[in-house]
CSV table of C-alpha atoms in Angstrom, one decimal:
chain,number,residue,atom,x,y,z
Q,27,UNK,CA,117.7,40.5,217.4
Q,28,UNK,CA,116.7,43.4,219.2
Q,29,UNK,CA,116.6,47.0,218.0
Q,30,UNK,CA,119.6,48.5,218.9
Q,31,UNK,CA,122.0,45.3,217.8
Q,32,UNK,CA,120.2,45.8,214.5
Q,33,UNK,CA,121.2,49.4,214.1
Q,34,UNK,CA,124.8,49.1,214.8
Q,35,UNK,CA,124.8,46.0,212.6
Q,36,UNK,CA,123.5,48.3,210.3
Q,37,UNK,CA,125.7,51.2,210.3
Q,38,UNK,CA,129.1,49.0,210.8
Q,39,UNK,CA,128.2,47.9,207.6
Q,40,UNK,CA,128.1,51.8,206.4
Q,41,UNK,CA,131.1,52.9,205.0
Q,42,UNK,CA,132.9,56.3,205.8
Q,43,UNK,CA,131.3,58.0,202.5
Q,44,UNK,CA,127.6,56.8,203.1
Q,45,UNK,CA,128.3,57.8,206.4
Q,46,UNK,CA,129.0,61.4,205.3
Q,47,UNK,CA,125.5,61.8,203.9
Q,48,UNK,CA,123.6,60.7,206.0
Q,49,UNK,CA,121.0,63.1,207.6
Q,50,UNK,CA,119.1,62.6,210.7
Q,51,UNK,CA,116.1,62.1,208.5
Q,52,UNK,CA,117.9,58.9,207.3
Q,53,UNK,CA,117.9,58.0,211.1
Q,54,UNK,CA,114.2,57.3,210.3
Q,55,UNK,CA,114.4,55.7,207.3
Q,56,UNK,CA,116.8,53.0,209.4
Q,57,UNK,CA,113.6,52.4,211.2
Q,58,UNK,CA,112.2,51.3,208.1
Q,59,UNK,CA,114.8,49.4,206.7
Q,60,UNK,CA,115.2,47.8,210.4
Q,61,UNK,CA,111.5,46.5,209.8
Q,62,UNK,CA,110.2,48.4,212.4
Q,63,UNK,CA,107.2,49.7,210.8
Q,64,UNK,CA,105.7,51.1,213.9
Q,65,UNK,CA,108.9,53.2,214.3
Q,66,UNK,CA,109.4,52.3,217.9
Q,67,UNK,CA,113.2,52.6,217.6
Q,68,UNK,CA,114.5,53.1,221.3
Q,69,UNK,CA,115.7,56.4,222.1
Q,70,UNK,CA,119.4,55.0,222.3
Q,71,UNK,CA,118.8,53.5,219.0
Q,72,UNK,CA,118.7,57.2,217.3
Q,73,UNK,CA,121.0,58.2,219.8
Q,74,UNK,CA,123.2,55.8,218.5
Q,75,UNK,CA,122.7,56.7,215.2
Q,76,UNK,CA,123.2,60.2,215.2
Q,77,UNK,CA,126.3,60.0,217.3
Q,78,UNK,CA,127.7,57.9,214.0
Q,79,UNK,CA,127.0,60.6,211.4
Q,80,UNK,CA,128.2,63.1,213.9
Q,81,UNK,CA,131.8,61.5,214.0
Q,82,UNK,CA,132.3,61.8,210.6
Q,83,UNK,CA,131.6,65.8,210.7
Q,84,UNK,CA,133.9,68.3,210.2
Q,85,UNK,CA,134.8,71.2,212.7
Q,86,UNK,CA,137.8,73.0,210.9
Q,87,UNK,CA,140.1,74.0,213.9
Q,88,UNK,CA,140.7,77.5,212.3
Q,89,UNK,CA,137.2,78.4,213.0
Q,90,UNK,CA,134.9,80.2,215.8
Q,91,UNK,CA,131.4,79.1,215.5
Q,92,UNK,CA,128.2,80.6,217.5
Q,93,UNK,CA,125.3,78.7,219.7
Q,94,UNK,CA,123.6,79.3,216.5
Q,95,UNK,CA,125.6,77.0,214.2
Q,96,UNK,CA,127.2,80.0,212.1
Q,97,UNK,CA,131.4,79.9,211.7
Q,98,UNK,CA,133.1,82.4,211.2
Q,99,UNK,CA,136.8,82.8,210.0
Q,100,UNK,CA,138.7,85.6,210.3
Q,101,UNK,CA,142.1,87.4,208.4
Q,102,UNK,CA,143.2,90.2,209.8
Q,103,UNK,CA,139.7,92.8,210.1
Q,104,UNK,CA,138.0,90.8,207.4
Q,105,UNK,CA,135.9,88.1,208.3
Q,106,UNK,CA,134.0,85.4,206.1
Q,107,UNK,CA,130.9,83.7,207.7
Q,108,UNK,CA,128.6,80.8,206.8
Q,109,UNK,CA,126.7,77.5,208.9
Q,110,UNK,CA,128.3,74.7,210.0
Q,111,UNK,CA,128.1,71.3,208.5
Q,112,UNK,CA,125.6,70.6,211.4
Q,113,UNK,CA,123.5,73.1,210.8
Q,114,UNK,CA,122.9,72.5,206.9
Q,115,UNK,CA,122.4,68.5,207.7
Q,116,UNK,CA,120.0,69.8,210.2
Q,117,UNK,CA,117.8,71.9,207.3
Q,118,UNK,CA,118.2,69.2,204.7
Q,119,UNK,CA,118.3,70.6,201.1
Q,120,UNK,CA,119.0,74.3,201.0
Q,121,UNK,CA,117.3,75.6,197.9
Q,122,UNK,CA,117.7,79.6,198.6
Q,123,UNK,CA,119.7,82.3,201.0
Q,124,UNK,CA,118.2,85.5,201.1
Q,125,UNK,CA,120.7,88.2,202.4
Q,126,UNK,CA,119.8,91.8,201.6
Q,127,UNK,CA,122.5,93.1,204.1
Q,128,UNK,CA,125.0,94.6,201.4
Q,129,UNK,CA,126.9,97.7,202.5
Q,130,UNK,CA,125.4,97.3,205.8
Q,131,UNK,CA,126.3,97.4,209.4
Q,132,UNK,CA,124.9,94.5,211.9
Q,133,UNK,CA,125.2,94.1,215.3
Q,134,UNK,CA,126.4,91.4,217.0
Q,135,UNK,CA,123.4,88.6,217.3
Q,136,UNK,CA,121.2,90.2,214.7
Q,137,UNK,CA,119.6,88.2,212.2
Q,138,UNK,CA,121.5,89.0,208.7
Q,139,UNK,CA,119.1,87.0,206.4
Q,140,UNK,CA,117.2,83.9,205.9
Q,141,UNK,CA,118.1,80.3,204.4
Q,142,UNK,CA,115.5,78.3,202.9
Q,143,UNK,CA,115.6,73.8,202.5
Q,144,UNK,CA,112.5,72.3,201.9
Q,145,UNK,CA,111.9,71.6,205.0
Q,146,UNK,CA,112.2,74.8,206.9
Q,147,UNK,CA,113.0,78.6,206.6
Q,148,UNK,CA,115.9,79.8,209.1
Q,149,UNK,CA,117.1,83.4,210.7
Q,150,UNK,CA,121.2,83.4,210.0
Q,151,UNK,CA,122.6,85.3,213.1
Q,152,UNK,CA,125.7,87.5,212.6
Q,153,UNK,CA,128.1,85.9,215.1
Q,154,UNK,CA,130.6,89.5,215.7
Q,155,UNK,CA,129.4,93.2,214.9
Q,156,UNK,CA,130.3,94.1,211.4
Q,157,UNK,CA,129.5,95.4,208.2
Q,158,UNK,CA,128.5,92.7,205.2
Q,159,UNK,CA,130.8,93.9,202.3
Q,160,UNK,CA,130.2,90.6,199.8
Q,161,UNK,CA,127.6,88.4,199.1
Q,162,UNK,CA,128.4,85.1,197.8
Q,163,UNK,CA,127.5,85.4,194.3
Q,164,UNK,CA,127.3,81.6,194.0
Q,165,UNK,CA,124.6,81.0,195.8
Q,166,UNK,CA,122.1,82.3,193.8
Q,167,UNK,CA,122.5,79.8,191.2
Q,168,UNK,CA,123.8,77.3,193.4
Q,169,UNK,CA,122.1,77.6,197.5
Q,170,UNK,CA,123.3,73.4,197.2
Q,171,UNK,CA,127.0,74.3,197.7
Q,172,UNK,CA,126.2,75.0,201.7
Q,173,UNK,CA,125.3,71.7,201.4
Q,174,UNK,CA,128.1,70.1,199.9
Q,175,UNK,CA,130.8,72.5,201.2
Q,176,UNK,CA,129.6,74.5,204.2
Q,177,UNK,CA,133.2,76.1,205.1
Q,178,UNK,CA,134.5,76.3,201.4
Q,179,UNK,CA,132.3,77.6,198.5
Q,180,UNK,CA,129.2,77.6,200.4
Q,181,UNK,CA,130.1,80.7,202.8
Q,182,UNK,CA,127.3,83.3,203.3
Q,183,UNK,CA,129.0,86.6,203.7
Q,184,UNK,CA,132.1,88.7,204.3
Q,185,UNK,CA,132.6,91.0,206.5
Q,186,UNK,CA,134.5,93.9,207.9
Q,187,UNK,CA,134.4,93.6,211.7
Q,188,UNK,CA,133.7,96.6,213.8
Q,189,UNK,CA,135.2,95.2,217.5
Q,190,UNK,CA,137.6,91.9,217.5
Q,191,UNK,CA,136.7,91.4,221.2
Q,192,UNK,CA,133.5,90.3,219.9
Q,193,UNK,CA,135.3,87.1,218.8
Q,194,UNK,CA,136.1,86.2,222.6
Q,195,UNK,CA,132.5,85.4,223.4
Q,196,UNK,CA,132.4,82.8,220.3
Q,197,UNK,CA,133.4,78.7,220.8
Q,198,UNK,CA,136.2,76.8,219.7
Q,199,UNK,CA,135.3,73.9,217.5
Q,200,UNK,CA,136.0,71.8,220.6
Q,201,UNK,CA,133.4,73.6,222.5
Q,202,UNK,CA,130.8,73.8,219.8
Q,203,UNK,CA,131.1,70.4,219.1
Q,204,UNK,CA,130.1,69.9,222.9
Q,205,UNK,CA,127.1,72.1,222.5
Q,206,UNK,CA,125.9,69.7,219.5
Q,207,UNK,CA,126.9,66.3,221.5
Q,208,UNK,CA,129.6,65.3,219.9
């Protein structure tokens, strides 16, 4: 059986919630369980693969998101911003946020803090100018819950916006989930 009849035999026999965490790490641990030791998965096999765990993302409608994989939802002049579910699978294990931006103003595009998984360390882009009025308090004893809930408890910031036109230049979940190939 080649390659890529093994992986979709493989992840049609994945249901929805395994699905839902898997990483594209995992994509080469398939390899493994697939038996191919050498890792010479074809590039439609990964494809393939990562186009399944994409479908089962969430892109809340409600939301404008950046090139940078930040959301941002707004109410009125306040804003509350965090990553997207894409951009924590992409990191892996978060296991700290550093954001000393407290009681200040930054621009639009300017880097806000830093988000740390084991893998990597990460610049977190304000996606509209604004100043950072709250901190998620919960993430300093828990950086996991932008992992487990990236649009719910695991938001970054608030915000009080300085110009709402800056929100025109931001995607639509449709749009950003055409940026990430989905």
């Amino acid at each position: 059986m080649n390659a890529y009849c093994k992986v979709k035999v493989y992840t049609n026999n994945k249901t929805d919630a395994e699905f839902m965490t898997l990483s594209i790490t995992d994509c080469l641990f398939a390899a493994l369980i697939l038996n191919d030791k050498d890792f010479k998965l074809l590039n439609k096999d990964l494809l393939f693969l990562t186009h399944q765990i994409k479908k089962y993302m969430d892109f809340p409608a409600g939301l404008k998101y950046t090139k940078d994989h930040e959301w941002i939802k707004v109410e009125g002049n306040e804003a509350t911003i965090g990553i997207t579910e894409f951009a924590q699978r992409e990191l892996g294990d978060i296991v700290y946020i550093d954001i000393n931006a407290l009681g200040k103003e930054v621009a639009k595009d300017e880097v806000f803090g830093t988000i740390e998984a084991v893998k990597t360390v990460s610049d977190l882009f304000m996606p509209v100018a604004g100043t950072i009025t709250e901190l998620n308090p919960a993430l300093d004893k828990e950086p996991e819950l932008v992992n487990s809930d990236p649009y719910g408890e695991g938001w970054m910031v608030k915000a009080t916006l300085n110009d709402a036109a800056d929100l025109e230049s931001l995607l639509s979940a449709e749009a950003y989930q055409s940026l990430i190939g989905v």
